[in-house]
Tab-separated table of C-alpha atoms in Angstrom:
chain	number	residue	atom	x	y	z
A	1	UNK	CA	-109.931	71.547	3.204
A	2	UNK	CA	-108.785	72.332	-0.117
A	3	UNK	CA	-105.815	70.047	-1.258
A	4	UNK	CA	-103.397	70.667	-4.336
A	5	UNK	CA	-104.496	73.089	-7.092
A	6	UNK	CA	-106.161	71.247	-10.558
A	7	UNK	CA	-102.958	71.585	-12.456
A	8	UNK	CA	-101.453	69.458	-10.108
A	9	UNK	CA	-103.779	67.070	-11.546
A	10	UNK	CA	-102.353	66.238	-14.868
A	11	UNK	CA	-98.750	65.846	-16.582
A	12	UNK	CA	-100.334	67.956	-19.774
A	13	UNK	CA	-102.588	70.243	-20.251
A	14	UNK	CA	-103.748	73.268	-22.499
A	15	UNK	CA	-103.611	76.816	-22.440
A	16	UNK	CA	-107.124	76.666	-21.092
A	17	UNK	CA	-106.152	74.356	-18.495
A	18	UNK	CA	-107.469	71.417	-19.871
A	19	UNK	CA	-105.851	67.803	-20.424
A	20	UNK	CA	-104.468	67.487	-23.572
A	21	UNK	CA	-103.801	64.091	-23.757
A	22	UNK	CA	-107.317	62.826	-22.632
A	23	UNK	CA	-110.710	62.717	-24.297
A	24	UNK	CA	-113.551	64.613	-22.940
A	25	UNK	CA	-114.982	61.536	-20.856
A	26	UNK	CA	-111.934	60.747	-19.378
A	27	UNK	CA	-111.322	64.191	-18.417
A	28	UNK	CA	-114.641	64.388	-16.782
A	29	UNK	CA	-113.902	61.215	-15.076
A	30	UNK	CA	-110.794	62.326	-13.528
A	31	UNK	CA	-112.199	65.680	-12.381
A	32	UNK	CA	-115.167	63.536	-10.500
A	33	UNK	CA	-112.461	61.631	-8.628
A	34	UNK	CA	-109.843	64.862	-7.778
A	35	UNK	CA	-113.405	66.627	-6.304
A	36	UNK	CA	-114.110	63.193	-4.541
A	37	UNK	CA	-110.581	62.971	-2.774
A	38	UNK	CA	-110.260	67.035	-2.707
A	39	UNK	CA	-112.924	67.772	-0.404
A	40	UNK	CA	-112.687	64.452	1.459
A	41	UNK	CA	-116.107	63.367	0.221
A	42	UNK	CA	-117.788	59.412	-0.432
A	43	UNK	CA	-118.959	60.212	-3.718
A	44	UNK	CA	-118.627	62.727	-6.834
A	45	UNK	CA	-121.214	62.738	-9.356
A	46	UNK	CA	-122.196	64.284	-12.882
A	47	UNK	CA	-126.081	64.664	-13.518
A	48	UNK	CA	-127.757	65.711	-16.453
A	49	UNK	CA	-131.059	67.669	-15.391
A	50	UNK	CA	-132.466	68.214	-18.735
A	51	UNK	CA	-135.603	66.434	-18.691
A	52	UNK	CA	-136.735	66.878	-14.859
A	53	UNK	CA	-134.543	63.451	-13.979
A	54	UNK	CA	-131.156	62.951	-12.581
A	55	UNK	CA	-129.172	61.052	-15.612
A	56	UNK	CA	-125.551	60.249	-13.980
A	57	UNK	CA	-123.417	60.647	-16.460
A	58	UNK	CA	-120.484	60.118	-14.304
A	59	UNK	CA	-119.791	58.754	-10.669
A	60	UNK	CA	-116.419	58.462	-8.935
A	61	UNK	CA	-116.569	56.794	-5.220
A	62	UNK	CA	-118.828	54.641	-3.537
A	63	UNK	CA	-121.907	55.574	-5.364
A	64	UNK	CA	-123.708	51.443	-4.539
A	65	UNK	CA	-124.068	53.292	-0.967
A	66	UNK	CA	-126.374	56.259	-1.874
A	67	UNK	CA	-127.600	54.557	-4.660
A	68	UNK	CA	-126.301	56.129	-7.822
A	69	UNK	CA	-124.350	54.202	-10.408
A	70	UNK	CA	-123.047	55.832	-13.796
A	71	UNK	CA	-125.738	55.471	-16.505
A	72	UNK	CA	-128.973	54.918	-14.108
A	73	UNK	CA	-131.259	57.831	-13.159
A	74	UNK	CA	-133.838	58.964	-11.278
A	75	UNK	CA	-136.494	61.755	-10.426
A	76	UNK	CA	-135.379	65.181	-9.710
A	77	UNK	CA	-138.261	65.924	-7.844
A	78	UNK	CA	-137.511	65.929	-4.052
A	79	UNK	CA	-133.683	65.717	-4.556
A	80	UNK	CA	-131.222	68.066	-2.878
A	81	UNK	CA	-130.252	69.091	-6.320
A	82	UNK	CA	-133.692	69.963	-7.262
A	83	UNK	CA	-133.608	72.326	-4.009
A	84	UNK	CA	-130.135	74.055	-4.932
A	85	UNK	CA	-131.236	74.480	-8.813
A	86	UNK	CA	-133.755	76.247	-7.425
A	87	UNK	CA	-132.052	78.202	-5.197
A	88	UNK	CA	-133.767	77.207	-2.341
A	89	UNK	CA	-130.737	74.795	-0.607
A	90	UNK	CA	-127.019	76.157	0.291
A	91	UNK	CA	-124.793	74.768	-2.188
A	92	UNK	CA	-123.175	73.673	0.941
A	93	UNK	CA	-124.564	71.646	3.429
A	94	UNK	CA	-122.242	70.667	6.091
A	95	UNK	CA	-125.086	68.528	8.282
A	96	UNK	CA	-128.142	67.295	6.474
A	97	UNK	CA	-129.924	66.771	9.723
A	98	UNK	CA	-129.332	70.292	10.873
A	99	UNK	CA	-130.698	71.626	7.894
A	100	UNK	CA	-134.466	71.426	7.821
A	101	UNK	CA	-135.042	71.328	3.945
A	102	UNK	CA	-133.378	67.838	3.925
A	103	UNK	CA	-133.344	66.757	7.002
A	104	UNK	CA	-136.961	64.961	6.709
A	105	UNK	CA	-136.342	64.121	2.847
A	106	UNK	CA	-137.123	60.440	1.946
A	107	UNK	CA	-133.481	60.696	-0.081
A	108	UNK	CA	-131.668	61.811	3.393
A	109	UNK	CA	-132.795	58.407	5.102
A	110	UNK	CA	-132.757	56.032	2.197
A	111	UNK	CA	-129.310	57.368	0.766
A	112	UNK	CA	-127.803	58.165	4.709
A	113	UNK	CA	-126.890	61.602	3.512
A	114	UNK	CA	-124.895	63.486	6.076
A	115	UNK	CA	-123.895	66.323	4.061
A	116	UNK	CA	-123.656	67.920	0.477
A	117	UNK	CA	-122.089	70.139	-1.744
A	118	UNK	CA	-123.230	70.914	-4.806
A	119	UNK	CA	-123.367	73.486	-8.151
A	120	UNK	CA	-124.958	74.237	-11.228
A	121	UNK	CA	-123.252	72.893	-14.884
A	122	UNK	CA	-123.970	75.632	-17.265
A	123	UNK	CA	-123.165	75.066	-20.983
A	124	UNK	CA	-121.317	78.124	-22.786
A	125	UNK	CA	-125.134	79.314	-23.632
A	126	UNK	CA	-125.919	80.346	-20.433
A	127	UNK	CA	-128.516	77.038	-19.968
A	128	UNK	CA	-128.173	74.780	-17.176
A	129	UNK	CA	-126.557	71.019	-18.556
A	130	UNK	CA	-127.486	69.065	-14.698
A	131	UNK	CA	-125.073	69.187	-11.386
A	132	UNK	CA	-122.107	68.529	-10.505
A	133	UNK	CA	-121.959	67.375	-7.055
A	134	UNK	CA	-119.982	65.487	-3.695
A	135	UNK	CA	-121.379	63.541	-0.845
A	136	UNK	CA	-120.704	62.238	2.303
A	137	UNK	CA	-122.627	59.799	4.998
A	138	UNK	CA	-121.308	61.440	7.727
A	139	UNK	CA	-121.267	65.462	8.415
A	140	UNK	CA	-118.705	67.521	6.626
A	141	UNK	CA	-118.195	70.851	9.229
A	142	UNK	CA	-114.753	71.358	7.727
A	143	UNK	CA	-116.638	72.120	3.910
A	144	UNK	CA	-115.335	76.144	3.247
A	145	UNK	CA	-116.625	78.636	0.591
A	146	UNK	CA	-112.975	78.054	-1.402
A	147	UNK	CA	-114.354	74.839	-1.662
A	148	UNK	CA	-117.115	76.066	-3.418
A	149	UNK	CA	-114.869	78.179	-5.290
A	150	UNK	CA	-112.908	75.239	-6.422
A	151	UNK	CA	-116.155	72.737	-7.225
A	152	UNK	CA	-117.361	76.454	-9.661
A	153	UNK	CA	-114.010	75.763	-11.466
A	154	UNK	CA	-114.505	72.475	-11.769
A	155	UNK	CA	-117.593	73.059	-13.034
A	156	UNK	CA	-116.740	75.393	-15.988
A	157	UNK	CA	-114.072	72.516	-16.679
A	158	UNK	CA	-116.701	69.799	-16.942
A	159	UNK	CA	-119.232	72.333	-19.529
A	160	UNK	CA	-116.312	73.050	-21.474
A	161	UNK	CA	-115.350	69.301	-21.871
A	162	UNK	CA	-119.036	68.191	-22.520
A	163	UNK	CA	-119.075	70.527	-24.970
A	164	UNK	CA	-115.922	69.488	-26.520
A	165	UNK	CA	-117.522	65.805	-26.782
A	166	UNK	CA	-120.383	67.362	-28.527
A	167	UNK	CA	-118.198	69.086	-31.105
A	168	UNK	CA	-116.457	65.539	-31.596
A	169	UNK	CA	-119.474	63.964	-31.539
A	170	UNK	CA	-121.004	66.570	-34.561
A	171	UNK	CA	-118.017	66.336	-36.522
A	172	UNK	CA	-117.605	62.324	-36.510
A	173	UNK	CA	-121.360	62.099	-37.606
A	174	UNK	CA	-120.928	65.078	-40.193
A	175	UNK	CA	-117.977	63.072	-41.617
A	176	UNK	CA	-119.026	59.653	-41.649
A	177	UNK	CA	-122.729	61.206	-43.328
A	178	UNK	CA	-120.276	62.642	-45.968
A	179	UNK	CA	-118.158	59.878	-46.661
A	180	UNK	CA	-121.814	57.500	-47.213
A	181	UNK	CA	-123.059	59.801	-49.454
A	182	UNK	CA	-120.129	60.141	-51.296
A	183	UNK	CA	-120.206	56.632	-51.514
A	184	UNK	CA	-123.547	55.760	-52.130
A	185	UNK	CA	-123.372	58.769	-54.980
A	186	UNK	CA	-120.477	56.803	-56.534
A	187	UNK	CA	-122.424	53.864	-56.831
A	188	UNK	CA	-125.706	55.800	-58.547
A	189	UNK	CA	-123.063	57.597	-60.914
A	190	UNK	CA	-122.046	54.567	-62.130
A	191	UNK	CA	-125.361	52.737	-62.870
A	192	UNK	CA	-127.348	56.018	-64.596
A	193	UNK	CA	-124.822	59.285	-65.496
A	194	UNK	CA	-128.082	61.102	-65.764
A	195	UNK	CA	-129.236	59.750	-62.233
A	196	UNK	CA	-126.060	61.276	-60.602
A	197	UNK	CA	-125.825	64.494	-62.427
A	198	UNK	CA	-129.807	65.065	-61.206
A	199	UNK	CA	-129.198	64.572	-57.627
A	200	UNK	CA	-126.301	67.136	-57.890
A	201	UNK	CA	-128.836	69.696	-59.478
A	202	UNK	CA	-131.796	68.961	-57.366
A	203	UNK	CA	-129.930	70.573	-54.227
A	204	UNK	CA	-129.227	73.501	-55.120
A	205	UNK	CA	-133.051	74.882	-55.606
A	206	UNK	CA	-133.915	72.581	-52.653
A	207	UNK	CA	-131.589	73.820	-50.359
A	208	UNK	CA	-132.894	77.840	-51.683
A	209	UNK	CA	-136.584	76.177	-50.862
A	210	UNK	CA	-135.282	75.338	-47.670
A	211	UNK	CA	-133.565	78.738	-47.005
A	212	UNK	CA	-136.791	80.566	-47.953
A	213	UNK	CA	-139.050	78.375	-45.888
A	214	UNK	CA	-136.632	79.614	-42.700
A	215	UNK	CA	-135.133	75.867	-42.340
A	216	UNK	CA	-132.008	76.178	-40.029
A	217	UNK	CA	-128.486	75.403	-40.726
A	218	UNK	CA	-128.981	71.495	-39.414
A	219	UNK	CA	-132.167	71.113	-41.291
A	220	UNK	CA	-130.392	72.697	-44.851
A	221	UNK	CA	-127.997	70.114	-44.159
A	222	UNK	CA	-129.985	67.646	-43.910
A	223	UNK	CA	-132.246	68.629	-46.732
A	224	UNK	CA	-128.949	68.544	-49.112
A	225	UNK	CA	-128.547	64.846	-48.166
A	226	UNK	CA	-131.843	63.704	-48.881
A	227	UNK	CA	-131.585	65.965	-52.625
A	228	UNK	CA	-128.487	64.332	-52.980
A	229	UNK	CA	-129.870	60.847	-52.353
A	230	UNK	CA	-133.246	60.737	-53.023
A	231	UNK	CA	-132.712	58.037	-56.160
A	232	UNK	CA	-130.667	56.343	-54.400
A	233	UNK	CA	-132.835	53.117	-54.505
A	234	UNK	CA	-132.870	53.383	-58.167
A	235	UNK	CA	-129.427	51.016	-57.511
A	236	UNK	CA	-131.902	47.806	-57.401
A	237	UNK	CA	-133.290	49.091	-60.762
A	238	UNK	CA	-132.744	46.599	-63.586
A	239	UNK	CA	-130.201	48.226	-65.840
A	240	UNK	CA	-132.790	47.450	-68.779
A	241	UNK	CA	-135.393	49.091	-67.183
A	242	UNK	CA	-133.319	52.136	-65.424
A	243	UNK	CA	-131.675	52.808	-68.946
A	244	UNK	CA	-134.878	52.401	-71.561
A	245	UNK	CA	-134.869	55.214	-73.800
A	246	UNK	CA	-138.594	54.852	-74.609
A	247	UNK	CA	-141.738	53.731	-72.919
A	248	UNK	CA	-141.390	51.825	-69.725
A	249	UNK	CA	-144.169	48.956	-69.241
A	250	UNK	CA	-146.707	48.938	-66.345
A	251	UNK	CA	-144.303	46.424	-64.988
A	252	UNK	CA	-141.713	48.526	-65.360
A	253	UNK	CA	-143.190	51.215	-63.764
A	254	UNK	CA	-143.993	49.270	-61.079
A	255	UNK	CA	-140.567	48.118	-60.415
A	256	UNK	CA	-139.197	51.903	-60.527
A	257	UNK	CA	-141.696	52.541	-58.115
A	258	UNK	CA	-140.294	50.415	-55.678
A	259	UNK	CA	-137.187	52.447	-55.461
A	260	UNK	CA	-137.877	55.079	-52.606
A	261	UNK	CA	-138.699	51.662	-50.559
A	262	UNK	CA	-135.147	50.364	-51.779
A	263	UNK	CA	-133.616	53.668	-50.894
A	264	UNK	CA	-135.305	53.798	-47.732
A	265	UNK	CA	-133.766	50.563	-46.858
A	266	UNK	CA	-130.065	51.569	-48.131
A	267	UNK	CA	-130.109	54.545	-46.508
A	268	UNK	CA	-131.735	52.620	-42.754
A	269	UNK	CA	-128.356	50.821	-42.237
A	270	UNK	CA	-125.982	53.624	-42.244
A	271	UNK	CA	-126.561	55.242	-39.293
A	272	UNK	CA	-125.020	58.358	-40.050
A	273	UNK	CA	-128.063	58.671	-42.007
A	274	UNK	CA	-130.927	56.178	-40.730
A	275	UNK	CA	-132.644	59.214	-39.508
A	276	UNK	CA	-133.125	60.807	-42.792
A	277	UNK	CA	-134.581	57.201	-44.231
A	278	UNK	CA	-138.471	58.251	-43.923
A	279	UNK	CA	-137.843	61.486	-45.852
A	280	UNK	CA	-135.841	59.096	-48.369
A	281	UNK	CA	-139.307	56.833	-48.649
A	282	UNK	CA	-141.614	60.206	-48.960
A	283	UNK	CA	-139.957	61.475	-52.126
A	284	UNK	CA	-142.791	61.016	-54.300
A	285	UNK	CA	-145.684	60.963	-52.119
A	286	UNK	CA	-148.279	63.530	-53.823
A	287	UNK	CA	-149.890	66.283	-51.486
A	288	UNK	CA	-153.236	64.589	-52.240
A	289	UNK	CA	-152.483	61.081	-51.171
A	290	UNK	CA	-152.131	59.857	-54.504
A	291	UNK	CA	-148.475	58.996	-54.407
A	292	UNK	CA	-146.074	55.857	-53.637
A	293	UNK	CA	-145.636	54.565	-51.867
A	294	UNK	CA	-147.655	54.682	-49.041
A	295	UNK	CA	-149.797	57.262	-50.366
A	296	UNK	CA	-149.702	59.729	-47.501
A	297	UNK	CA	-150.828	63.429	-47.728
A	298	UNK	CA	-150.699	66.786	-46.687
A	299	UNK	CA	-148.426	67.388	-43.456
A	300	UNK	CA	-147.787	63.623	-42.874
A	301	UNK	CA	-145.072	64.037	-45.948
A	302	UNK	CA	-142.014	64.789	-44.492
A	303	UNK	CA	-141.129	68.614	-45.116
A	304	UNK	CA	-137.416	67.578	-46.687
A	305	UNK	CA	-139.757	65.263	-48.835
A	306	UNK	CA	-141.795	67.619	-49.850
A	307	UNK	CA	-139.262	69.888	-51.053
A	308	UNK	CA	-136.988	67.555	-52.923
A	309	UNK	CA	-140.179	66.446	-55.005
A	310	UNK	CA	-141.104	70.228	-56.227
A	311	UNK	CA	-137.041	70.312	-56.861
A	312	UNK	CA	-136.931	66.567	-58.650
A	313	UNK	CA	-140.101	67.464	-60.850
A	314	UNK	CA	-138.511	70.919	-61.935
A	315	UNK	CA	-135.821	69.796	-62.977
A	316	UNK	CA	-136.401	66.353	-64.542
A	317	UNK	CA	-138.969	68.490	-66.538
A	318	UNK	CA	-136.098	70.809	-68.023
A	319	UNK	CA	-133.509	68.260	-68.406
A	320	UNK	CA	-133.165	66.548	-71.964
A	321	UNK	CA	-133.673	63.007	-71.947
A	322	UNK	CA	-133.121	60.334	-75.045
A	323	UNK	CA	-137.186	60.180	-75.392
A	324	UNK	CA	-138.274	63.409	-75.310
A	325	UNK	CA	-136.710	67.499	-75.000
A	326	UNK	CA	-136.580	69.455	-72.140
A	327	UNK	CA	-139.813	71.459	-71.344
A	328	UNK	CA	-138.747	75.846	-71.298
A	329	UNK	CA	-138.714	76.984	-67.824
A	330	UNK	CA	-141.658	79.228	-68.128
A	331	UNK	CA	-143.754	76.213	-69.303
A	332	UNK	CA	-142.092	74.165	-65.775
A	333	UNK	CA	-142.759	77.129	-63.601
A	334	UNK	CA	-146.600	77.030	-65.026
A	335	UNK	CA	-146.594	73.324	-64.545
A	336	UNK	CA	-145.934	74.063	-61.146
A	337	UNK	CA	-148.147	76.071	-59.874
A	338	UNK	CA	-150.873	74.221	-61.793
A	339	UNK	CA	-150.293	70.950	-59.753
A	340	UNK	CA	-149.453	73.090	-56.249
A	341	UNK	CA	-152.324	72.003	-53.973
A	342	UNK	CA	-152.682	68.378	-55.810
A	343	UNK	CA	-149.028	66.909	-56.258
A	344	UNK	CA	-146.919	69.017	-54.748
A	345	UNK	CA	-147.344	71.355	-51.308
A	346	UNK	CA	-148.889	74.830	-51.888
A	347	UNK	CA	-146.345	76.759	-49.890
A	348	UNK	CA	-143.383	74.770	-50.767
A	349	UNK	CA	-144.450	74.785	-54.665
A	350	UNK	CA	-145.040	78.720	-54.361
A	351	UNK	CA	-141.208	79.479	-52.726
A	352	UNK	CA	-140.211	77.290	-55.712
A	353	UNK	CA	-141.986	79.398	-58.091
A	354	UNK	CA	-140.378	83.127	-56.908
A	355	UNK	CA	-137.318	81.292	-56.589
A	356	UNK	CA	-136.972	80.129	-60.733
A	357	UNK	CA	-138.385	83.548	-61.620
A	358	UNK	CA	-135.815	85.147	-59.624
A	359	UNK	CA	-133.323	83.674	-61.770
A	360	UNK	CA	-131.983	80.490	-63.873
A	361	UNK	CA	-131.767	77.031	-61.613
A	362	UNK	CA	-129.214	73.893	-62.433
């Protein structure tokens, strides 16, 4: 029953056999459909399994008639896929009435399955993505085990594409993150020199914080973008009130203490970024509940906040500033540990601590 081979398929393609001149959902598209009209079959389908549900993430033929249309899902429970992920169903099934597991299924009836073939999508990390997987209403006797063969290929072809989409994907969103911070940095830089030069010099003891407290690569990354932006509302500070060399007002205070709202806000509708917006907001929340400004406490702080305040406070306390000269480091480091527990996170406050002892910080 097999028909031509897959690089019959396409004008162009790779090394590795794949298109070259399509993007990953395309690809996947046209592999649904050469499966579809290779083994003679109604319907092709892509499902994502993940969360105990059939997601279709792609459907080529006449999936109205069994039911399944791109984007929809269902349960996995009591589907024929659920039976071959477990290894309990052929991957073949050339008569669904002649084979008892699905012969008295509510999907057999409702969907008029008369036969199946279907195989496991596994992701270059050995876990299992969904299914990849043909139907028919009527019985398929002719289905051979080199038709298997071929739907395994396919199969590879499909993880190897969905990962490629989720490389794209990572490196669109890593770019256009970069490019608004840049931006947004420009901005800061150009209201308050000292404002830009501190966000630079909060990240790198945040991100050793975050190193020490085992974050992971994703969560480092993310930690640097909150350092880097975590003043970022101060750009709907008055200029008089942002650049006052001596004693700001009550007033004034209370207008600088909007600013992790206002960065919360700036930082909501880019959504490169919108996820990081809460940890933008929790900068100066105190361990104790007595910061701004929604005066949470303990674990509700976000852990990137957390760390960027013990980073901010260190270093705005050793920075020189036109009313007043930085504090020594020893002095900072004492300061510290004597608020750990009240305004700043005991654990976090404590990696800061062998951190700056270990050796000079920006």
């Amino acid at each position: 029953m097999l028909g031509p081979s897959p690089a019959a398929l396409w004008a162009s393609t790779g090394a590795d056999g794949i298109p070259t001149d399509l993007d990953p959902a395309e690809t996947i598209d046209r592999v649904l459909e050469a499966a579809r009209e290779m083994l003679d079959m109604d319907m092709a389908y892509l499902a994502d399994t993940r969360d105990d549900k059939e997601h279709y993430r792609g459907v080529a033929g006449d999936g109205d008639s069994f039911g399944s249309r791109t984007g929809e899902a269902g349960p996995l429970e009591g589907t024929y896929c659920q039976l071959m992920l477990a290894g309990s169903l052929p991957n073949i099934v050339r008569d669904s009435a002649e084979e008892p597991l699905v012969s008295t299924l509510e999907i057999t009836a409702k969907g008029r399955i008369g036969s199946y073939v279907g195989v496991p999508v596994k992701l270059s990390d050995g876990s299992v993505f969904g299914t990849f997987c043909c139907l028919s209403h009527a019985p398929s006797p002719e289905l051979e085990e080199r038709d298997l063969r071929f739907m395994h290929i396919l199969a590879q072809l499909i993880a190897d594409q969905l990962e490629k989409d989720e490389r794209t994907t990572a490196a669109w969103k890593q770019a256009a993150a970069a490019g608004s911070v840049q931006a947004l940095l420009g901005a800061l830089e150009a209201r308050d020199g000292y404002t830009g030069d501190h966000s630079q010099a909060v990240v790198e003891l945040a991100v050793a914080i975050g190193r020490s407290l085992d974050l992971d690569e994703a969560q480092l990354g993310e930690l640097e973008i909150v350092a880097l932006l975590h003043d970022i509302g101060k750009i709907g500070v008055p200029d008089q009130i942002l650049r006052k060399a001596g004693k700001l007002t009550e007033e004034e205070w209370t207008q600088i203490r909007r600013h992790p709202v206002i960065g919360e806000g700036i930082v909501a509708a880019m959504p490169p970024l919108a996820h990081l917006a809460p940890c933008i907001r929790g900068e100066h929340e105190r361990w104790d509940g007595g910061g701004y400004p929604d005066g949470l406490e303990g674990e509700e702080i976000p852990q990137l906040s957390r760390i960027v305040l013990v980073s901010d406070a260190y270093h705005a306390m050793t920075s020189e500033r036109p009313y007043r000269s930085p504090m020594p480091v020893a002095e900072a480091i004492a300061e510290l540990e004597r608020n750990a527990g009240s305004q700043f996170c005991p654990r976090t406050a404590a990696a800061a601590c062998v951190i700056l002892r270990a050796g000079p910080q920006s």
